[in-house]
Amino acid sequence: MASGGNGPDAPAPRKRADARRNEATLLDAAAAAFVESGVNVPVRDIAARAGVGVGTFYRHFPTRADLIVAVYRHQVEACAAAGPVLLADRESPHQALASWIGLFADFLVTKHGLADVLRSDDAAFQTLHAYFIDRLVPVCGQLLEAAVAAGEIRPGQDPYELLRGVGGLCAGADGDPRYNPRRLAGLLVAGLRAEPAQARAAG
Amino acid sequence: MASGGNGPDAPAPRKRADARRNEATLLDAAAAAFVESGVNVPVRDIAARAGVGVGTFYRHFPTRADLIVAVYRHQVEACAAAGPVLLADRESPHQALASWIGLFADFLVTKHGLADVLRSDDAAFQTLHAYFIDRLVPVCGQLLEAAVAAGEIRPGQDPYELLRGVGGLCAGADGDPRYNPRRLAGLLVAGLRAEPAQARAAG
DNA sequence: TTGCTAAACGGAACCATGTTCCGTATCGTC
DNA sequence: GACGATACGGAACATGGTTCCGTTTAGCAA
């Protein structure tokens, strides 16, 4: 670093017009395809829908993770931003935490297949993992800390673990009327509560 | 039924010796391959390890679900059988439930990829779904009912939903030191507890 | 023992999908 | 208008599931 006079944002010399156009078209096509067929929709389908070749697709989005991040960036940012707001608005930190987890769960559930892919240990999804962790773990951690400080929950819950758990609960939940991932996520948050004496009775 | 004089177990006229031998060999090979590479190990690999062609594999196990059920049948049965035993042995139904859920979680976690596949809505895994549900949901239901009867948890929890949730928590948990699915499953069970007055404070 | 038939086998072949590669087309500039 | 860099398109390759059918073999009976 610091070897050139260029600022850290200069190195991108502005892409060609057709490239920018295609990227936008692919993003639209992918968003539509995700809604219709889930985030695992075949690459060829997205490319065909956008009217480009698969080579073009891969040039813009080297891994599926890049595409997914690009499609959902806005919504993830919104979710992250909601944390502090809820903390300020709700009556207690625990309520804020519960609401925020609910928000996160709803986001995952409505993106068919996102939760599954989020838990994949495939190296190709490293980027996706990292993005979600970077943006959401700190927010979750803040909510957890506030609830601990208020004496509402036991300390020691890793925010990463909690989010990963909620992700697991939301995976593959499509259209099963007997399965309500959001309710279970609520159970998880309820389980964090400081133990009310009675519970520890028989260790 | 009842159209022939044969009892309900007669219709299988005993397979040829080589067929029985191959089935056993495949089962062993699959078990070993599952341990080594997870339940999604390629069919070709299993067949090669068993020293048979893929055609032979498919004749014995038309779907991967059939294979998985065959490999894990004993352990699933053991898990089902453990329910009533725990209910009798532990001090309270809630403790029995917690222990049993822990057992189930441990089973899933140690079978790399099983939990993932269990939640797949792929039609090919219908058999697997059905088997797990048939064997384990009633046991879980019994534990839940006992805990409700003892006033330890709120009524209304669908055992199917709970098991599915635990399955979700256990999916893709391989080798992440920061993620402890069994602990989270415990949180879920803790969250079921009858609310101790304080919790509902601000509904 | 030999011959016969149904059962079982093996693996080539086919399909779907992800991914790479490179000849061709296009943009932006001189 | 010409030229070089950038981007495009899709054929080609890799992987893995699944099917199909010609060949082999177990089991039985003469």
Coordinates of C-alpha atoms (C1' of nucleotides) in Angstrom, one line a residue:
Chain A
M1 CA 0.0 0.0 0.0
A2 CA 0.9 3.7 -0.3
S3 CA 3.1 3.0 -3.3
G4 CA 1.2 5.1 -5.7
G5 CA -0.3 8.6 -5.5
N6 CA -3.8 7.2 -6.3
G7 CA -6.2 7.1 -3.5
P8 CA -7.5 3.7 -2.5
D9 CA -10.6 4.2 -4.6
A10 CA -8.9 5.3 -7.8
P11 CA -7.7 1.9 -9.2
A12 CA -11.0 1.2 -10.8
P13 CA -10.8 3.1 -14.1
R14 CA -14.5 3.0 -14.9
K15 CA -15.8 0.0 -16.9
R16 CA -16.9 0.1 -20.4
A17 CA -20.5 1.1 -21.0
D18 CA -21.7 -2.3 -22.3
A19 CA -20.1 -3.9 -19.3
R20 CA -21.9 -1.7 -16.8
R21 CA -25.2 -2.3 -18.7
N22 CA -24.7 -6.0 -18.7
E23 CA -23.9 -6.1 -15.0
A24 CA -27.1 -4.3 -14.2
T25 CA -29.1 -6.5 -16.5
L26 CA -27.6 -9.6 -14.8
L27 CA -28.4 -8.3 -11.4
D28 CA -32.1 -7.7 -12.4
A29 CA -32.3 -11.1 -14.0
A30 CA -30.7 -12.8 -11.0
A31 CA -33.0 -11.1 -8.5
A32 CA -36.0 -12.2 -10.6
A33 CA -34.6 -15.8 -10.9
F34 CA -33.9 -16.0 -7.2
V35 CA -37.5 -15.1 -6.4
E36 CA -38.8 -17.6 -8.9
S37 CA -36.5 -20.5 -8.4
G38 CA -34.3 -19.8 -5.3
V39 CA -30.7 -18.8 -5.0
N40 CA -29.5 -22.0 -6.5
V41 CA -31.1 -21.4 -9.9
P42 CA -28.7 -22.5 -12.6
V43 CA -26.2 -20.0 -13.9
R44 CA -27.3 -20.7 -17.5
D45 CA -30.8 -19.7 -16.6
I46 CA -29.8 -16.4 -15.2
A47 CA -27.5 -15.7 -18.2
A48 CA -30.3 -16.6 -20.6
R49 CA -32.8 -14.5 -18.8
A50 CA -30.4 -11.6 -19.1
G51 CA -29.7 -12.3 -22.7
V52 CA -26.0 -12.8 -22.3
G53 CA -23.6 -15.8 -22.4
V54 CA -22.4 -17.6 -19.4
G55 CA -18.9 -16.3 -20.0
T56 CA -20.2 -12.8 -19.4
F57 CA -22.0 -13.9 -16.2
Y58 CA -18.8 -15.3 -14.8
R59 CA -16.8 -12.2 -15.7
H60 CA -19.1 -10.1 -13.6
F61 CA -19.7 -12.5 -10.8
P62 CA -16.8 -14.9 -10.4
T63 CA -18.6 -16.9 -7.7
R64 CA -22.2 -17.3 -6.9
A65 CA -21.5 -15.7 -3.6
D66 CA -20.6 -12.5 -5.3
L67 CA -23.9 -12.5 -7.1
I68 CA -25.8 -13.2 -3.9
V69 CA -24.1 -10.5 -2.0
A70 CA -24.7 -8.0 -4.8
V71 CA -28.4 -8.9 -5.0
Y72 CA -29.1 -8.7 -1.3
R73 CA -26.7 -6.1 -0.2
H74 CA -29.4 -3.5 0.4
Q75 CA -31.5 -5.7 2.5
V76 CA -28.6 -6.9 4.6
E77 CA -27.6 -3.3 5.2
A78 CA -31.2 -2.5 6.2
C79 CA -31.2 -5.3 8.6
A80 CA -27.9 -4.2 10.2
A81 CA -29.2 -0.7 10.5
A82 CA -32.4 -1.9 12.2
G83 CA -30.4 -3.1 15.2
P84 CA -29.6 0.2 16.9
V85 CA -33.0 1.5 16.0
L86 CA -34.8 -1.3 17.7
L87 CA -32.5 -1.0 20.7
A88 CA -33.6 2.6 21.1
D89 CA -37.3 2.0 20.4
R90 CA -38.2 -1.1 22.3
E91 CA -39.0 -1.2 26.0
S92 CA -36.1 -3.6 26.8
P93 CA -32.9 -4.8 25.1
H94 CA -34.3 -8.4 25.2
Q95 CA -37.4 -7.2 23.3
A96 CA -35.1 -5.5 20.8
L97 CA -33.1 -8.6 20.4
A98 CA -36.1 -10.7 19.8
S99 CA -37.5 -8.3 17.3
W100 CA -34.2 -8.1 15.4
I101 CA -33.8 -11.8 15.3
G102 CA -37.3 -12.0 14.0
L103 CA -36.4 -9.5 11.3
F104 CA -33.3 -11.6 10.3
A105 CA -35.3 -14.8 10.3
D106 CA -38.0 -13.3 8.0
F107 CA -35.3 -12.1 5.7
L108 CA -33.8 -15.5 5.4
V109 CA -37.0 -17.4 5.0
T110 CA -38.2 -15.2 2.2
K111 CA -35.0 -15.8 0.2
H112 CA -35.5 -19.4 -0.9
G113 CA -32.4 -21.3 -0.3
L114 CA -30.3 -18.4 1.1
A115 CA -30.1 -19.9 4.5
D116 CA -28.9 -23.2 3.1
V117 CA -26.2 -21.6 1.1
L118 CA -25.2 -19.5 4.0
R119 CA -24.4 -22.6 6.0
S120 CA -22.5 -24.3 3.2
D121 CA -18.8 -24.8 3.9
D122 CA -18.1 -24.7 0.2
A123 CA -15.1 -22.4 -0.3
A124 CA -17.0 -20.6 -3.0
F125 CA -19.3 -19.1 -0.4
Q126 CA -16.5 -17.7 1.7
T127 CA -17.3 -14.2 0.5
L128 CA -20.9 -14.6 1.4
H129 CA -20.1 -15.9 4.8
A130 CA -17.7 -13.1 5.5
Y131 CA -20.1 -10.4 4.3
F132 CA -22.9 -11.6 6.6
I133 CA -20.6 -12.0 9.5
D134 CA -19.0 -8.6 9.0
R135 CA -22.3 -6.8 8.8
L136 CA -24.6 -8.6 11.2
V137 CA -22.5 -10.2 14.0
P138 CA -21.5 -6.8 15.5
V139 CA -25.1 -5.7 15.5
C140 CA -26.2 -8.9 17.2
G141 CA -23.4 -8.6 19.6
Q142 CA -24.5 -5.1 20.6
L143 CA -28.0 -6.3 21.2
L144 CA -26.8 -9.2 23.3
E145 CA -24.5 -7.0 25.4
A146 CA -27.3 -4.6 26.1
A147 CA -29.5 -7.4 27.2
V148 CA -26.8 -8.8 29.4
A149 CA -26.2 -5.4 30.9
A150 CA -29.9 -5.1 31.7
G151 CA -29.7 -8.5 33.5
E152 CA -32.2 -10.0 31.1
I153 CA -30.0 -12.8 29.7
R154 CA -27.0 -14.8 30.8
P155 CA -23.7 -13.6 29.5
G156 CA -21.5 -15.6 27.3
Q157 CA -23.6 -16.1 24.2
D158 CA -21.5 -15.7 21.1
P159 CA -23.4 -13.6 18.5
Y160 CA -21.9 -15.5 15.7
E161 CA -23.2 -18.8 17.1
L162 CA -26.7 -17.3 17.6
L163 CA -26.9 -16.0 14.1
R164 CA -25.7 -19.2 12.6
G165 CA -28.3 -21.1 14.7
V166 CA -31.1 -18.9 13.4
G167 CA -29.8 -19.5 9.9
G168 CA -30.0 -23.2 10.5
L169 CA -33.5 -22.9 11.7
C170 CA -34.5 -21.0 8.7
A171 CA -32.9 -23.3 6.1
G172 CA -35.2 -25.3 3.9
A173 CA -38.3 -23.9 5.6
D174 CA -40.1 -23.3 2.3
G175 CA -43.8 -24.1 2.3
D176 CA -44.0 -26.5 5.2
P177 CA -47.1 -25.4 7.1
R178 CA -46.1 -27.3 10.2
Y179 CA -42.7 -25.6 10.5
N180 CA -42.4 -22.0 11.7
P181 CA -38.8 -21.0 11.8
R182 CA -39.5 -17.6 13.2
R183 CA -41.3 -19.1 16.2
L184 CA -38.4 -21.4 16.9
A185 CA -35.9 -18.5 16.6
G186 CA -38.1 -16.9 19.3
L187 CA -37.7 -20.0 21.4
L188 CA -34.0 -19.7 21.1
V189 CA -34.0 -16.1 22.2
A190 CA -36.3 -17.0 25.1
G191 CA -33.9 -19.8 26.1
L192 CA -31.2 -17.1 26.6
R193 CA -33.0 -15.5 29.5
A194 CA -31.4 -15.4 32.8
E195 CA -32.4 -18.5 34.6
P196 CA -35.2 -17.9 37.1
A197 CA -33.8 -20.1 39.9
Q198 CA -36.3 -22.9 39.5
A199 CA -34.7 -24.1 36.2
R200 CA -31.4 -25.1 37.6
A201 CA -32.9 -27.3 40.3
A202 CA -31.3 -30.5 39.3
G203 CA -28.3 -29.5 37.2
Chain B
M1 CA -53.9 -58.0 0.9
A2 CA -55.3 -61.4 1.8
S3 CA -55.6 -62.4 -1.8
G4 CA -53.1 -65.2 -1.5
G5 CA -52.5 -67.8 1.1
N6 CA -49.0 -66.3 1.7
G7 CA -48.5 -64.4 4.9
P8 CA -47.5 -60.8 4.6
D9 CA -43.8 -61.6 4.9
A10 CA -43.7 -64.3 2.3
P11 CA -43.7 -62.2 -1.0
A12 CA -39.9 -61.8 -0.8
P13 CA -38.7 -65.1 -2.3
R14 CA -35.2 -64.7 -0.9
K15 CA -32.6 -63.0 -3.1
R16 CA -29.8 -64.7 -4.8
A17 CA -26.7 -65.3 -2.8
D18 CA -24.5 -62.9 -4.8
A19 CA -27.2 -60.2 -4.5
R20 CA -27.3 -60.5 -0.7
R21 CA -23.5 -60.5 -0.6
N22 CA -23.3 -57.4 -2.7
E23 CA -25.9 -55.6 -0.7
A24 CA -24.0 -56.2 2.5
T25 CA -20.7 -55.1 0.9
L26 CA -22.4 -51.9 -0.4
L27 CA -23.7 -51.2 3.0
D28 CA -20.3 -51.5 4.6
A29 CA -18.7 -49.5 1.8
A30 CA -21.3 -46.8 2.2
A31 CA -20.9 -46.6 6.0
A32 CA -17.2 -46.2 5.6
A33 CA -17.6 -43.6 2.8
F34 CA -20.1 -41.7 4.8
V35 CA -17.7 -41.4 7.7
E36 CA -14.9 -40.3 5.4
S37 CA -16.7 -38.0 3.0
G38 CA -20.2 -37.4 4.4
V39 CA -23.5 -38.7 3.2
N40 CA -23.2 -36.9 -0.1
V41 CA -20.3 -38.9 -1.2
P42 CA -20.6 -39.7 -5.0
V43 CA -22.4 -42.9 -5.9
R44 CA -19.5 -43.9 -8.0
D45 CA -17.2 -43.8 -5.1
I46 CA -19.3 -46.1 -3.0
A47 CA -19.7 -48.5 -5.8
A48 CA -16.0 -48.5 -6.5
R49 CA -15.2 -49.0 -2.9
A50 CA -17.5 -52.0 -2.8
G51 CA -16.0 -53.3 -6.0
V52 CA -19.3 -53.3 -8.0
G53 CA -20.7 -51.3 -10.8
V54 CA -23.1 -48.3 -10.3
G55 CA -25.9 -50.3 -11.9
T56 CA -25.6 -52.8 -9.0
F57 CA -25.7 -49.9 -6.5
Y58 CA -28.9 -48.6 -8.0
R59 CA -30.5 -51.9 -8.0
H60 CA -30.0 -52.3 -4.3
F61 CA -30.7 -48.7 -3.3
P62 CA -32.9 -47.0 -5.8
T63 CA -32.5 -43.6 -4.1
R64 CA -29.9 -42.3 -1.8
A65 CA -32.5 -42.1 0.9
D66 CA -32.8 -45.9 0.9
L67 CA -29.1 -46.2 1.4
I68 CA -29.0 -43.7 4.2
V69 CA -32.0 -45.3 6.0
A70 CA -30.3 -48.7 5.7
V71 CA -27.0 -47.4 7.0
Y72 CA -28.4 -45.6 10.0
R73 CA -31.5 -47.7 10.8
H74 CA -29.9 -49.2 13.9
Q75 CA -28.9 -45.9 15.4
V76 CA -32.2 -44.3 14.7
E77 CA -34.0 -47.2 16.4
A78 CA -31.6 -46.8 19.4
C79 CA -32.4 -43.2 19.6
A80 CA -36.2 -43.9 19.5
A81 CA -35.8 -46.5 22.2
A82 CA -33.9 -44.1 24.4
G83 CA -36.9 -41.8 24.8
P84 CA -39.0 -43.9 27.2
V85 CA -35.9 -45.0 29.1
L86 CA -34.8 -41.4 29.8
L87 CA -38.4 -40.6 30.8
A88 CA -38.2 -43.3 33.4
D89 CA -34.7 -42.5 34.6
R90 CA -34.4 -38.8 34.8
E91 CA -35.7 -36.7 37.6
S92 CA -38.1 -34.8 35.5
P93 CA -39.7 -35.0 32.1
H94 CA -38.0 -31.8 31.0
Q95 CA -34.6 -33.2 31.9
A96 CA -35.5 -36.3 29.9
L97 CA -36.5 -34.2 27.0
A98 CA -33.3 -32.2 27.1
S99 CA -31.2 -35.3 27.3
W100 CA -33.0 -36.9 24.5
I101 CA -32.8 -33.9 22.2
G102 CA -29.1 -33.9 23.1
L103 CA -28.8 -37.5 22.0
F104 CA -30.6 -36.7 18.7
A105 CA -28.4 -33.7 18.1
D106 CA -25.2 -35.7 18.7
F107 CA -26.4 -38.3 16.3
L108 CA -27.0 -35.8 13.6
V109 CA -23.8 -33.8 14.1
T110 CA -21.6 -36.9 13.9
K111 CA -23.1 -37.9 10.6
H112 CA -21.6 -35.3 8.3
G113 CA -24.2 -33.9 6.0
L114 CA -27.1 -36.0 7.3
A115 CA -28.8 -33.0 8.9
D116 CA -28.6 -31.1 5.6
V117 CA -30.0 -33.9 3.6
L118 CA -32.7 -34.4 6.2
R119 CA -34.0 -30.9 5.5
S120 CA -33.8 -31.1 1.7
D121 CA -37.2 -31.0 0.1
D122 CA -35.9 -33.1 -2.8
A123 CA -38.4 -35.7 -3.6
A124 CA -35.7 -38.3 -3.5
F125 CA -35.4 -37.9 0.2
Q126 CA -39.0 -38.4 0.9
T127 CA -38.3 -41.9 2.2
L128 CA -35.7 -40.6 4.6
H129 CA -38.0 -37.9 5.9
A130 CA -40.8 -40.3 6.4
Y131 CA -38.6 -42.8 8.3
F132 CA -37.2 -40.2 10.7
I133 CA -40.7 -38.8 11.3
D134 CA -42.3 -42.1 11.8
R135 CA -39.7 -43.2 14.3
L136 CA -38.8 -40.1 16.2
V137 CA -41.8 -37.7 16.2
P138 CA -43.9 -40.0 18.4
V139 CA -41.1 -40.4 20.9
C140 CA -40.5 -36.6 21.0
G141 CA -44.3 -36.1 21.3
Q142 CA -44.4 -38.4 24.3
L143 CA -41.6 -36.5 26.1
L144 CA -43.2 -33.2 25.3
E145 CA -46.6 -34.4 26.7
A146 CA -45.0 -35.6 29.9
A147 CA -43.3 -32.3 30.4
V148 CA -46.5 -30.4 29.8
A149 CA -48.3 -32.7 32.2
A150 CA -45.6 -31.9 34.8
G151 CA -46.2 -28.2 34.2
E152 CA -42.6 -27.7 33.1
I153 CA -43.3 -26.4 29.6
R154 CA -46.0 -24.6 27.9
P155 CA -48.3 -26.8 25.8
G156 CA -48.7 -26.6 22.1
Q157 CA -45.2 -27.4 20.8
D158 CA -45.4 -29.6 17.8
P159 CA -42.8 -32.4 18.1
Y160 CA -42.2 -32.4 14.4
E161 CA -41.4 -28.8 14.4
L162 CA -39.0 -29.2 17.3
L163 CA -37.1 -32.0 15.7
R164 CA -37.0 -30.2 12.4
G165 CA -35.6 -27.2 14.2
V166 CA -32.9 -29.3 15.9
G167 CA -32.1 -30.8 12.6
G168 CA -31.6 -27.3 11.2
L169 CA -29.3 -26.3 14.1
C170 CA -27.2 -29.4 13.5
A171 CA -26.8 -28.9 9.7
G172 CA -23.4 -28.0 8.4
A173 CA -21.9 -27.8 11.9
D174 CA -18.8 -29.7 10.9
G175 CA -15.6 -28.5 12.4
D176 CA -16.6 -24.9 13.4
P177 CA -15.2 -24.4 16.9
R178 CA -17.3 -21.4 17.4
Y179 CA -20.5 -23.2 16.7
N180 CA -22.0 -25.7 19.2
P181 CA -25.3 -27.0 17.9
R182 CA -26.0 -29.1 20.9
R183 CA -25.8 -26.1 23.1
L184 CA -28.2 -24.2 20.9
A185 CA -30.6 -27.2 20.9
G186 CA -30.5 -26.9 24.7
L187 CA -31.4 -23.3 24.4
L188 CA -34.4 -24.3 22.3
V189 CA -35.5 -26.7 24.9
A190 CA -34.9 -24.2 27.6
G191 CA -37.1 -21.7 25.7
L192 CA -40.0 -24.1 25.9
R193 CA -40.2 -23.8 29.7
A194 CA -43.4 -22.5 31.2
E195 CA -42.8 -18.7 31.6
P196 CA -41.9 -17.8 35.1
A197 CA -44.1 -14.7 35.4
Q198 CA -41.3 -12.2 35.0
A199 CA -40.7 -13.0 31.4
R200 CA -44.1 -11.8 30.2
A201 CA -43.7 -8.5 31.9
A202 CA -44.0 -6.3 28.8
G203 CA -45.7 -8.7 26.3
Chain C
dT1 C1' -22.6 -83.1 -14.7
dT2 C1' -24.8 -80.4 -17.8
dG3 C1' -28.2 -77.2 -19.5
dC4 C1' -31.4 -73.7 -18.9
dT5 C1' -33.6 -69.4 -17.2
dA6 C1' -34.3 -65.7 -14.3
dA7 C1' -31.8 -62.8 -11.5
dA8 C1' -28.0 -59.9 -11.1
dC9 C1' -24.1 -57.6 -12.8
dG10 C1' -21.1 -53.9 -15.0
dG11 C1' -20.2 -49.9 -17.0
dA12 C1' -20.9 -47.2 -21.1
dA13 C1' -23.9 -43.6 -22.2
dC14 C1' -26.9 -39.9 -21.2
dC15 C1' -28.4 -35.7 -18.8
dA16 C1' -27.9 -31.6 -16.0
dT17 C1' -24.9 -28.1 -14.2
dG18 C1' -20.7 -25.6 -12.9
dT19 C1' -16.6 -23.6 -14.9
dT20 C1' -13.0 -22.4 -18.2
dC21 C1' -11.1 -20.8 -22.5
dC22 C1' -10.4 -18.5 -26.6
dG23 C1' -11.8 -16.6 -31.1
dT24 C1' -14.8 -12.7 -32.2
dA25 C1' -17.1 -8.3 -31.5
dT26 C1' -17.4 -3.8 -29.5
dC27 C1' -16.1 0.4 -27.1
dG28 C1' -13.4 4.3 -26.5
dT29 C1' -9.7 6.8 -28.0
dC30 C1' -6.2 8.9 -31.1
Chain D
dG1 C1' -11.1 5.6 -39.6
dA2 C1' -7.8 2.7 -37.3
dC3 C1' -6.3 0.4 -33.3
dG4 C1' -5.7 -1.7 -28.8
dA5 C1' -8.0 -2.9 -24.7
dT6 C1' -12.0 -4.6 -22.9
dA7 C1' -15.9 -7.5 -23.0
dC8 C1' -18.7 -10.9 -25.2
dG9 C1' -20.5 -15.6 -26.4
dG10 C1' -20.9 -20.1 -26.3
dA11 C1' -18.4 -24.4 -27.2
dA12 C1' -15.9 -27.5 -24.5
dC13 C1' -14.6 -29.7 -20.4
dA14 C1' -15.4 -31.6 -15.6
dT15 C1' -18.3 -33.7 -12.3
dG16 C1' -21.9 -36.3 -10.6
dG17 C1' -26.7 -38.5 -10.9
dT18 C1' -29.3 -42.0 -13.4
dT19 C1' -30.6 -45.3 -17.0
dC20 C1' -30.2 -49.0 -20.1
dC21 C1' -28.9 -53.2 -22.0
dG22 C1' -25.6 -56.9 -23.4
dT23 C1' -23.2 -60.2 -20.5
dT24 C1' -22.5 -63.2 -16.6
dT25 C1' -23.9 -66.2 -13.0
dA26 C1' -26.6 -68.5 -9.3
dG27 C1' -29.9 -71.9 -8.6
dC28 C1' -32.4 -75.6 -10.1
dA29 C1' -33.7 -79.7 -12.6
dA30 C1' -32.9 -83.4 -15.7

